[in-house]
DNA sequence: TTAAACTTTCAATAATTATTGAAAGTTTAT
DNA sequence: ATAAACTTTCAATAATTATTGAAAGTTTAA
């Protein structure tokens, strides 16, 4: 496998994997391209590199910036905008985890809390609904706390956590 | 909020949340319905409860069984098949985590390993590709190990893990 | 100011993914 | 063996989601 093949394989795998970390294909591919680039890329570079339209590139770059994964780079003497992504994998994982907690997990906890707080009318079906959603609420809240705990350890968090759990 | 409203809110929220744990809407909704049901449900029950077709129900039940989340129940004297889901939330979380590791994370680790193992031709671009995909490979592998570690603690794993990390 | 260089927006369109429903398949009872 | 009761399959269709491209918007240089 040569450079171009490897690059293509990485970008497309990372793209189709987007769903795993909750973003769409183009978004993930742009991030992948920036992630292995030695220098900041312009919109033209990204359009050419992935064979996607200007509009698509623009919209997905915006989303990546909203997530805090990609930043604009000003290059002196250049009129165009250039983009870079967070290159440190641990920091990248921290950002993704925090955003998913905020965007997805927190809202679910809210709904589960509402549902599990309905009045118990004595009906077995109501009791079951309350019990099960309460359990799910507690689990989700604990997992969210766990994720935030892991993620706030900054330096080498994943490896450190693993060691703690093994020991 | 009364029982029916709460039930509906739970089922539809859980459904649209399916993507978060990597399954589709109908699949997640069927699981939700079974999860709060006091007794096993037949295909008819599910079709009526979610207003979906027989084919859709059949296919998604199959997928849930493939995941190991739902099981067929034989009810004596009944010709129809009945279905139940794992009711324990911790056990449910374990199953989901294991399946996602197997289906999604492991294959990615493989690709990252292949890509990061290409020959270093001295070109800075190749060096960067190798370095970045190597880092991603190591991170993903460590996270996968962490997940499996967490998930294999059986009894009250999430709470236990949280305590370990805090202490 | 003006115009060139660039980016954003968004309605139209394409691609993907989910759902239906009816025919084919299976099981059970007689 | 037959038929009723049930489930599965899959081509057609619907719903959803992603992508395009051109017009509108913005910034910069002169």
Short mmCIF file of C-alpha atoms (C1' of nucleotides) in Angstrom, two decimals:
data_model
loop_
_atom_site.label_atom_id
_atom_site.label_comp_id
_atom_site.label_asym_id
_atom_site.label_seq_id
_atom_site.Cartn_x
_atom_site.Cartn_y
_atom_site.Cartn_z
CA UNK A 1 0.00 0.00 0.00
CA UNK A 2 1.50 3.35 -1.08
CA UNK A 3 0.85 6.81 0.34
CA UNK A 4 -2.11 7.64 -1.88
CA UNK A 5 -3.82 4.33 -1.27
CA UNK A 6 -3.27 4.61 2.48
CA UNK A 7 -4.52 8.19 2.52
CA UNK A 8 -7.62 7.24 0.59
CA UNK A 9 -8.29 4.26 2.81
CA UNK A 10 -7.94 6.32 5.94
CA UNK A 11 -10.14 9.19 4.73
CA UNK A 12 -12.92 6.96 3.50
CA UNK A 13 -12.89 4.67 6.53
CA UNK A 14 -12.92 7.64 8.86
CA UNK A 15 -15.75 9.10 6.83
CA UNK A 16 -18.01 6.08 6.98
CA UNK A 17 -17.16 5.86 10.64
CA UNK A 18 -18.55 9.33 11.26
CA UNK A 19 -21.82 7.89 12.52
CA UNK A 20 -19.95 6.17 15.37
CA UNK A 21 -18.99 9.51 16.80
CA UNK A 22 -22.18 11.24 15.71
CA UNK A 23 -21.27 13.34 12.66
CA UNK A 24 -21.89 12.97 8.94
CA UNK A 25 -19.65 11.53 6.25
CA UNK A 26 -18.37 14.71 4.63
CA UNK A 27 -17.70 16.26 8.01
CA UNK A 28 -15.67 13.26 9.11
CA UNK A 29 -13.78 13.13 5.81
CA UNK A 30 -12.82 16.78 5.99
CA UNK A 31 -11.56 16.25 9.49
CA UNK A 32 -9.61 13.19 8.35
CA UNK A 33 -8.00 15.13 5.52
CA UNK A 34 -6.92 17.93 7.84
CA UNK A 35 -5.78 15.43 10.42
CA UNK A 36 -3.11 13.94 8.18
CA UNK A 37 -2.17 17.13 6.36
CA UNK A 38 1.21 18.67 7.08
CA UNK A 39 -0.11 22.18 6.57
CA UNK A 40 -3.40 24.12 6.80
CA UNK A 41 -5.77 23.54 3.88
CA UNK A 42 -7.92 26.02 1.98
CA UNK A 43 -11.47 25.40 0.87
CA UNK A 44 -10.18 24.74 -2.63
CA UNK A 45 -7.75 22.15 -1.28
CA UNK A 46 -10.54 20.34 0.54
CA UNK A 47 -12.92 20.48 -2.44
CA UNK A 48 -10.22 19.03 -4.66
CA UNK A 49 -9.04 16.49 -2.10
CA UNK A 50 -12.49 15.04 -1.50
CA UNK A 51 -14.20 15.91 -4.79
CA UNK A 52 -17.07 17.69 -3.08
CA UNK A 53 -18.81 20.98 -3.81
CA UNK A 54 -18.05 24.38 -2.38
CA UNK A 55 -21.36 24.55 -0.53
CA UNK A 56 -20.87 21.20 1.08
CA UNK A 57 -17.36 22.09 2.14
CA UNK A 58 -18.45 25.40 3.57
CA UNK A 59 -21.33 23.95 5.58
CA UNK A 60 -19.36 21.06 7.00
CA UNK A 61 -16.38 23.21 7.91
CA UNK A 62 -18.76 25.39 9.84
CA UNK A 63 -20.11 22.42 11.75
CA UNK A 64 -16.59 21.24 12.54
CA UNK A 65 -15.82 24.70 13.88
CA UNK A 66 -19.04 24.60 15.95
CA UNK A 67 -17.82 21.36 17.47
CA UNK A 68 -14.49 23.01 18.22
CA UNK A 69 -12.54 20.44 16.22
CA UNK A 70 -11.43 22.69 13.38
CA UNK A 71 -10.12 26.27 13.49
CA UNK A 72 -9.54 28.95 10.90
CA UNK A 73 -5.96 29.84 10.30
CA UNK A 74 -4.91 33.25 9.00
CA UNK A 75 -1.96 32.97 6.65
CA UNK A 76 -0.21 36.33 6.06
CA UNK A 77 -0.41 37.48 2.48
CA UNK A 78 -3.19 35.03 1.64
CA UNK A 79 -6.68 36.16 0.83
CA UNK A 80 -8.17 32.68 1.27
CA UNK A 81 -9.07 31.16 4.60
CA UNK A 82 -7.14 28.13 5.77
CA UNK A 83 -8.20 25.43 8.18
CA UNK A 84 -6.55 23.12 10.68
CA UNK A 85 -7.86 20.45 13.01
CA UNK A 86 -6.81 19.52 16.52
CA UNK A 87 -3.90 17.17 15.94
CA UNK A 88 -3.65 15.64 19.38
CA UNK A 89 -5.80 12.53 19.50
CA UNK A 90 -6.47 12.67 23.24
CA UNK A 91 -7.57 16.28 23.04
CA UNK A 92 -9.72 15.41 20.04
CA UNK A 93 -11.39 12.60 21.98
CA UNK A 94 -12.02 14.94 24.90
CA UNK A 95 -13.74 17.50 22.66
CA UNK A 96 -15.91 14.86 20.98
CA UNK A 97 -16.92 13.29 24.30
CA UNK A 98 -17.83 16.64 25.83
CA UNK A 99 -19.87 17.71 22.83
CA UNK A 100 -21.78 14.44 22.67
CA UNK A 101 -22.53 14.64 26.34
CA UNK A 102 -23.88 18.16 25.92
CA UNK A 103 -25.77 17.58 22.67
CA UNK A 104 -27.16 14.09 23.16
CA UNK A 105 -26.79 12.59 26.61
CA UNK A 106 -27.89 15.56 28.72
CA UNK A 107 -31.18 16.02 26.78
CA UNK A 108 -31.98 12.31 27.12
CA UNK A 109 -31.42 12.46 30.86
CA UNK A 110 -33.94 15.28 31.00
CA UNK A 111 -36.62 13.30 29.16
CA UNK A 112 -36.00 10.17 31.23
CA UNK A 113 -36.34 12.25 34.34
CA UNK A 114 -39.66 13.69 33.20
CA UNK A 115 -41.06 10.31 32.20
CA UNK A 116 -39.95 8.54 35.37
CA UNK A 117 -41.48 11.29 37.49
CA UNK A 118 -45.11 10.73 36.51
CA UNK A 119 -47.55 10.04 39.29
CA UNK A 120 -47.86 6.41 40.40
CA UNK A 121 -51.55 5.57 39.95
CA UNK A 122 -51.12 2.06 41.31
CA UNK A 123 -51.50 0.42 37.90
CA UNK A 124 -48.79 -2.25 37.33
CA UNK A 125 -48.08 -0.83 33.87
CA UNK A 126 -47.43 2.58 35.33
CA UNK A 127 -45.24 1.07 38.01
CA UNK A 128 -43.19 -0.76 35.38
CA UNK A 129 -42.80 2.35 33.23
CA UNK A 130 -41.62 4.34 36.23
CA UNK A 131 -39.23 1.64 37.41
CA UNK A 132 -37.61 1.00 34.05
CA UNK A 133 -37.22 4.63 33.01
CA UNK A 134 -35.89 5.44 36.47
CA UNK A 135 -33.23 2.74 36.09
CA UNK A 136 -32.36 4.01 32.64
CA UNK A 137 -32.17 7.55 33.97
CA UNK A 138 -29.81 6.57 36.75
CA UNK A 139 -27.62 4.51 34.43
CA UNK A 140 -27.41 7.28 31.84
CA UNK A 141 -26.59 9.88 34.47
CA UNK A 142 -23.86 7.70 35.98
CA UNK A 143 -22.38 6.99 32.57
CA UNK A 144 -22.40 10.65 31.70
CA UNK A 145 -20.63 11.43 34.97
CA UNK A 146 -18.13 8.68 34.21
CA UNK A 147 -17.42 10.07 30.76
CA UNK A 148 -16.93 13.57 32.09
CA UNK A 149 -14.68 12.24 34.82
CA UNK A 150 -12.53 10.38 32.32
CA UNK A 151 -12.42 13.26 29.96
CA UNK A 152 -11.45 15.86 32.52
CA UNK A 153 -8.22 14.14 33.42
CA UNK A 154 -6.46 16.10 30.64
CA UNK A 155 -3.01 14.47 30.40
CA UNK A 156 -3.10 10.94 29.03
CA UNK A 157 -6.54 10.36 30.43
CA UNK A 158 -7.35 7.17 28.67
CA UNK A 159 -4.23 5.29 29.60
CA UNK A 160 -4.38 6.57 33.17
CA UNK A 161 -7.97 5.47 33.52
CA UNK A 162 -7.20 2.07 32.17
CA UNK A 163 -4.43 1.61 34.70
CA UNK A 164 -6.70 2.64 37.53
CA UNK A 165 -9.31 0.15 36.52
CA UNK A 166 -6.86 -2.68 36.08
CA UNK A 167 -5.07 -2.05 39.38
CA UNK B 1 -48.30 13.75 32.13
CA UNK B 2 -50.37 10.55 32.24
CA UNK B 3 -49.33 6.97 31.48
CA UNK B 4 -50.03 7.09 27.75
CA UNK B 5 -48.27 10.39 27.25
CA UNK B 6 -45.26 9.20 29.23
CA UNK B 7 -45.14 5.92 27.35
CA UNK B 8 -45.29 7.70 24.02
CA UNK B 9 -42.63 10.19 25.04
CA UNK B 10 -40.31 7.44 26.19
CA UNK B 11 -40.78 5.25 23.11
CA UNK B 12 -40.29 8.08 20.65
CA UNK B 13 -37.33 9.60 22.46
CA UNK B 14 -35.65 6.23 22.74
CA UNK B 15 -36.36 5.68 19.05
CA UNK B 16 -34.79 8.88 17.82
CA UNK B 17 -31.91 8.15 20.16
CA UNK B 18 -31.21 4.85 18.42
CA UNK B 19 -28.43 6.43 16.39
CA UNK B 20 -26.53 7.17 19.61
CA UNK B 21 -26.16 3.49 20.31
CA UNK B 22 -25.93 2.55 16.65
CA UNK B 23 -29.29 1.08 15.69
CA UNK B 24 -32.24 2.36 13.68
CA UNK B 25 -35.43 4.02 14.84
CA UNK B 26 -37.88 1.11 14.57
CA UNK B 27 -35.42 -1.22 16.23
CA UNK B 28 -34.96 1.13 19.17
CA UNK B 29 -38.71 1.72 19.47
CA UNK B 30 -39.49 -1.98 19.56
CA UNK B 31 -36.90 -2.43 22.27
CA UNK B 32 -38.38 0.50 24.20
CA UNK B 33 -41.87 -0.97 23.99
CA UNK B 34 -40.70 -4.34 25.28
CA UNK B 35 -38.60 -2.66 27.92
CA UNK B 36 -41.57 -1.10 29.68
CA UNK B 37 -44.04 -3.91 29.02
CA UNK B 38 -45.16 -6.03 31.95
CA UNK B 39 -45.48 -9.12 29.77
CA UNK B 40 -44.03 -10.57 26.53
CA UNK B 41 -45.46 -9.03 23.35
CA UNK B 42 -46.48 -10.69 20.10
CA UNK B 43 -45.75 -9.33 16.65
CA UNK B 44 -49.34 -8.10 16.47
CA UNK B 45 -48.91 -6.25 19.76
CA UNK B 46 -45.79 -4.52 18.48
CA UNK B 47 -47.35 -3.66 15.10
CA UNK B 48 -50.34 -2.15 16.87
CA UNK B 49 -48.30 -0.43 19.56
CA UNK B 50 -45.97 1.31 17.12
CA UNK B 51 -48.20 1.47 14.03
CA UNK B 52 -45.65 -0.23 11.82
CA UNK B 53 -45.94 -2.98 9.22
CA UNK B 54 -45.51 -6.70 9.73
CA UNK B 55 -42.40 -6.81 7.56
CA UNK B 56 -40.74 -3.99 9.40
CA UNK B 57 -41.51 -5.58 12.76
CA UNK B 58 -40.19 -8.96 11.65
CA UNK B 59 -36.93 -7.57 10.29
CA UNK B 60 -36.19 -5.39 13.26
CA UNK B 61 -37.03 -8.08 15.78
CA UNK B 62 -34.55 -10.28 14.01
CA UNK B 63 -31.87 -7.64 14.28
CA UNK B 64 -32.60 -7.19 17.98
CA UNK B 65 -32.23 -10.93 18.44
CA UNK B 66 -28.94 -10.85 16.49
CA UNK B 67 -27.73 -8.22 18.94
CA UNK B 68 -28.80 -10.48 21.80
CA UNK B 69 -31.09 -7.82 23.26
CA UNK B 70 -34.40 -9.52 22.55
CA UNK B 71 -35.38 -13.16 22.94
CA UNK B 72 -38.28 -15.28 21.74
CA UNK B 73 -40.57 -16.52 24.44
CA UNK B 74 -42.64 -19.67 24.05
CA UNK B 75 -45.99 -19.30 25.72
CA UNK B 76 -47.75 -22.66 26.24
CA UNK B 77 -50.97 -22.97 24.29
CA UNK B 78 -50.13 -20.01 22.06
CA UNK B 79 -49.39 -20.42 18.38
CA UNK B 80 -47.89 -16.94 18.04
CA UNK B 81 -44.34 -16.06 19.00
CA UNK B 82 -43.78 -13.68 21.89
CA UNK B 83 -40.83 -11.45 22.58
CA UNK B 84 -39.07 -10.01 25.59
CA UNK B 85 -36.06 -7.76 26.03
CA UNK B 86 -33.33 -7.80 28.63
CA UNK B 87 -34.84 -5.80 31.48
CA UNK B 88 -31.73 -5.14 33.51
CA UNK B 89 -30.20 -1.86 32.37
CA UNK B 90 -26.64 -2.75 33.32
CA UNK B 91 -26.82 -6.02 31.45
CA UNK B 92 -28.35 -4.20 28.49
CA UNK B 93 -25.50 -1.69 28.48
CA UNK B 94 -22.97 -4.52 28.61
CA UNK B 95 -24.51 -6.23 25.59
CA UNK B 96 -24.63 -3.02 23.57
CA UNK B 97 -21.04 -2.10 24.42
CA UNK B 98 -19.75 -5.56 23.52
CA UNK B 99 -21.60 -5.62 20.21
CA UNK B 100 -20.43 -2.17 19.21
CA UNK B 101 -16.88 -3.08 20.05
CA UNK B 102 -17.13 -6.17 17.90
CA UNK B 103 -19.03 -4.64 14.99
CA UNK B 104 -17.50 -1.20 14.75
CA UNK B 105 -14.44 -0.58 16.87
CA UNK B 106 -12.49 -3.76 16.12
CA UNK B 107 -12.77 -3.33 12.30
CA UNK B 108 -11.59 0.28 12.57
CA UNK B 109 -8.58 -0.78 14.61
CA UNK B 110 -7.71 -3.17 11.83
CA UNK B 111 -7.84 -0.49 9.13
CA UNK B 112 -5.86 1.97 11.25
CA UNK B 113 -3.26 -0.69 11.78
CA UNK B 114 -2.96 -1.37 8.06
CA UNK B 115 -2.72 2.30 7.16
CA UNK B 116 -0.21 3.13 9.86
CA UNK B 117 1.97 0.22 8.80
CA UNK B 118 2.83 1.47 5.31
CA UNK B 119 6.48 1.87 4.50
CA UNK B 120 8.12 5.15 5.49
CA UNK B 121 9.51 6.57 2.23
CA UNK B 122 11.01 9.58 3.98
CA UNK B 123 8.43 11.98 2.57
CA UNK B 124 7.07 14.31 5.31
CA UNK B 125 3.49 13.63 4.17
CA UNK B 126 4.00 9.91 4.59
CA UNK B 127 5.59 10.49 7.99
CA UNK B 128 2.60 12.57 9.10
CA UNK B 129 0.08 9.99 7.85
CA UNK B 130 1.91 7.23 9.71
CA UNK B 131 2.24 9.25 12.90
CA UNK B 132 -1.36 10.42 13.04
CA UNK B 133 -2.97 7.10 12.16
CA UNK B 134 -0.63 5.35 14.59
CA UNK B 135 -1.80 7.67 17.37
CA UNK B 136 -5.41 7.10 16.41
CA UNK B 137 -4.81 3.36 16.35
CA UNK B 138 -3.30 3.36 19.82
CA UNK B 139 -6.07 5.56 21.22
CA UNK B 140 -8.81 3.45 19.71
CA UNK B 141 -7.23 0.25 20.96
CA UNK B 142 -6.84 1.61 24.47
CA UNK B 143 -10.41 2.87 24.51
CA UNK B 144 -11.67 -0.46 23.31
CA UNK B 145 -9.72 -2.19 26.07
CA UNK B 146 -11.14 0.29 28.56
CA UNK B 147 -14.69 -0.37 27.44
CA UNK B 148 -14.22 -4.11 27.64
CA UNK B 149 -12.66 -3.74 31.06
CA UNK B 150 -15.58 -1.70 32.32
CA UNK B 151 -18.12 -3.96 30.78
CA UNK B 152 -16.67 -7.17 32.13
CA UNK B 153 -17.11 -6.14 35.74
CA UNK B 154 -20.63 -7.64 35.67
CA UNK B 155 -22.21 -6.53 38.95
CA UNK B 156 -22.85 -2.79 39.12
CA UNK B 157 -19.98 -2.11 36.83
CA UNK B 158 -20.68 1.50 36.04
CA UNK B 159 -21.03 2.68 39.60
CA UNK B 160 -18.01 0.68 40.69
CA UNK B 161 -15.90 2.14 37.92
CA UNK B 162 -16.98 5.62 38.77
CA UNK B 163 -15.96 5.13 42.39
CA UNK B 164 -12.56 3.79 41.35
CA UNK B 165 -11.91 6.79 39.20
CA UNK B 166 -13.02 9.28 41.80
CA UNK B 167 -11.10 7.67 44.65
"C1'" DT C 1 -16.34 53.48 -4.60
"C1'" DT C 2 -15.64 49.70 -7.33
"C1'" DA C 3 -14.43 45.30 -8.58
"C1'" DA C 4 -12.13 41.15 -7.76
"C1'" DA C 5 -11.62 37.34 -4.58
"C1'" DC C 6 -13.52 34.88 -1.74
"C1'" DT C 7 -17.50 32.59 1.48
"C1'" DT C 8 -22.23 31.60 2.70
"C1'" DT C 9 -26.92 30.44 1.97
"C1'" DC C 10 -30.63 27.72 0.38
"C1'" DA C 11 -33.98 25.76 -2.99
"C1'" DA C 12 -33.56 22.00 -6.04
"C1'" DT C 13 -31.89 17.43 -6.69
"C1'" DA C 14 -29.56 13.21 -5.75
"C1'" DA C 15 -28.32 9.48 -2.79
"C1'" DT C 16 -29.27 6.77 0.94
"C1'" DT C 17 -31.98 4.43 4.20
"C1'" DA C 18 -36.36 2.83 6.10
"C1'" DT C 19 -40.86 0.97 5.35
"C1'" DT C 20 -44.53 -1.36 3.20
"C1'" DG C 21 -47.32 -5.21 1.72
"C1'" DA C 22 -48.14 -9.15 -0.64
"C1'" DA C 23 -46.21 -13.53 -2.14
"C1'" DA C 24 -43.53 -17.29 -0.54
"C1'" DG C 25 -42.20 -19.99 3.25
"C1'" DT C 26 -42.86 -22.51 7.66
"C1'" DT C 27 -45.11 -24.77 11.41
"C1'" DT C 28 -48.84 -27.03 13.75
"C1'" DA C 29 -53.20 -29.44 14.32
"C1'" DT C 30 -56.22 -32.57 12.54
"C1'" DA D 1 -51.93 -34.71 3.20
"C1'" DT D 2 -54.29 -30.39 3.94
"C1'" DA D 3 -55.38 -26.08 5.58
"C1'" DA D 4 -55.13 -22.61 8.90
"C1'" DA D 5 -52.07 -19.69 11.55
"C1'" DC D 6 -48.38 -17.68 11.60
"C1'" DT D 7 -43.43 -15.56 9.94
"C1'" DT D 8 -40.09 -14.18 6.51
"C1'" DT D 9 -38.47 -12.22 2.35
"C1'" DC D 10 -37.84 -8.72 -0.96
"C1'" DA D 11 -39.02 -5.59 -4.85
"C1'" DA D 12 -41.38 -1.35 -4.89
"C1'" DT D 13 -42.06 2.98 -2.66
"C1'" DA D 14 -41.71 6.49 0.74
"C1'" DA D 15 -39.16 9.24 3.90
"C1'" DT D 16 -35.06 11.16 5.23
"C1'" DT D 17 -30.63 13.05 4.74
"C1'" DA D 18 -26.74 14.78 2.02
"C1'" DT D 19 -25.10 17.35 -1.85
"C1'" DT D 20 -25.00 20.61 -5.44
"C1'" DG D 21 -24.51 25.02 -7.66
"C1'" DA D 22 -25.66 29.46 -8.51
"C1'" DA D 23 -27.20 33.76 -6.46
"C1'" DA D 24 -26.45 36.68 -2.61
"C1'" DG D 25 -23.31 38.21 0.76
"C1'" DT D 26 -18.75 39.74 2.55
"C1'" DT D 27 -14.09 41.34 2.65
"C1'" DT D 28 -10.00 43.40 0.79
"C1'" DA D 29 -7.11 46.18 -2.26
"C1'" DA D 30 -6.51 49.91 -4.99
#
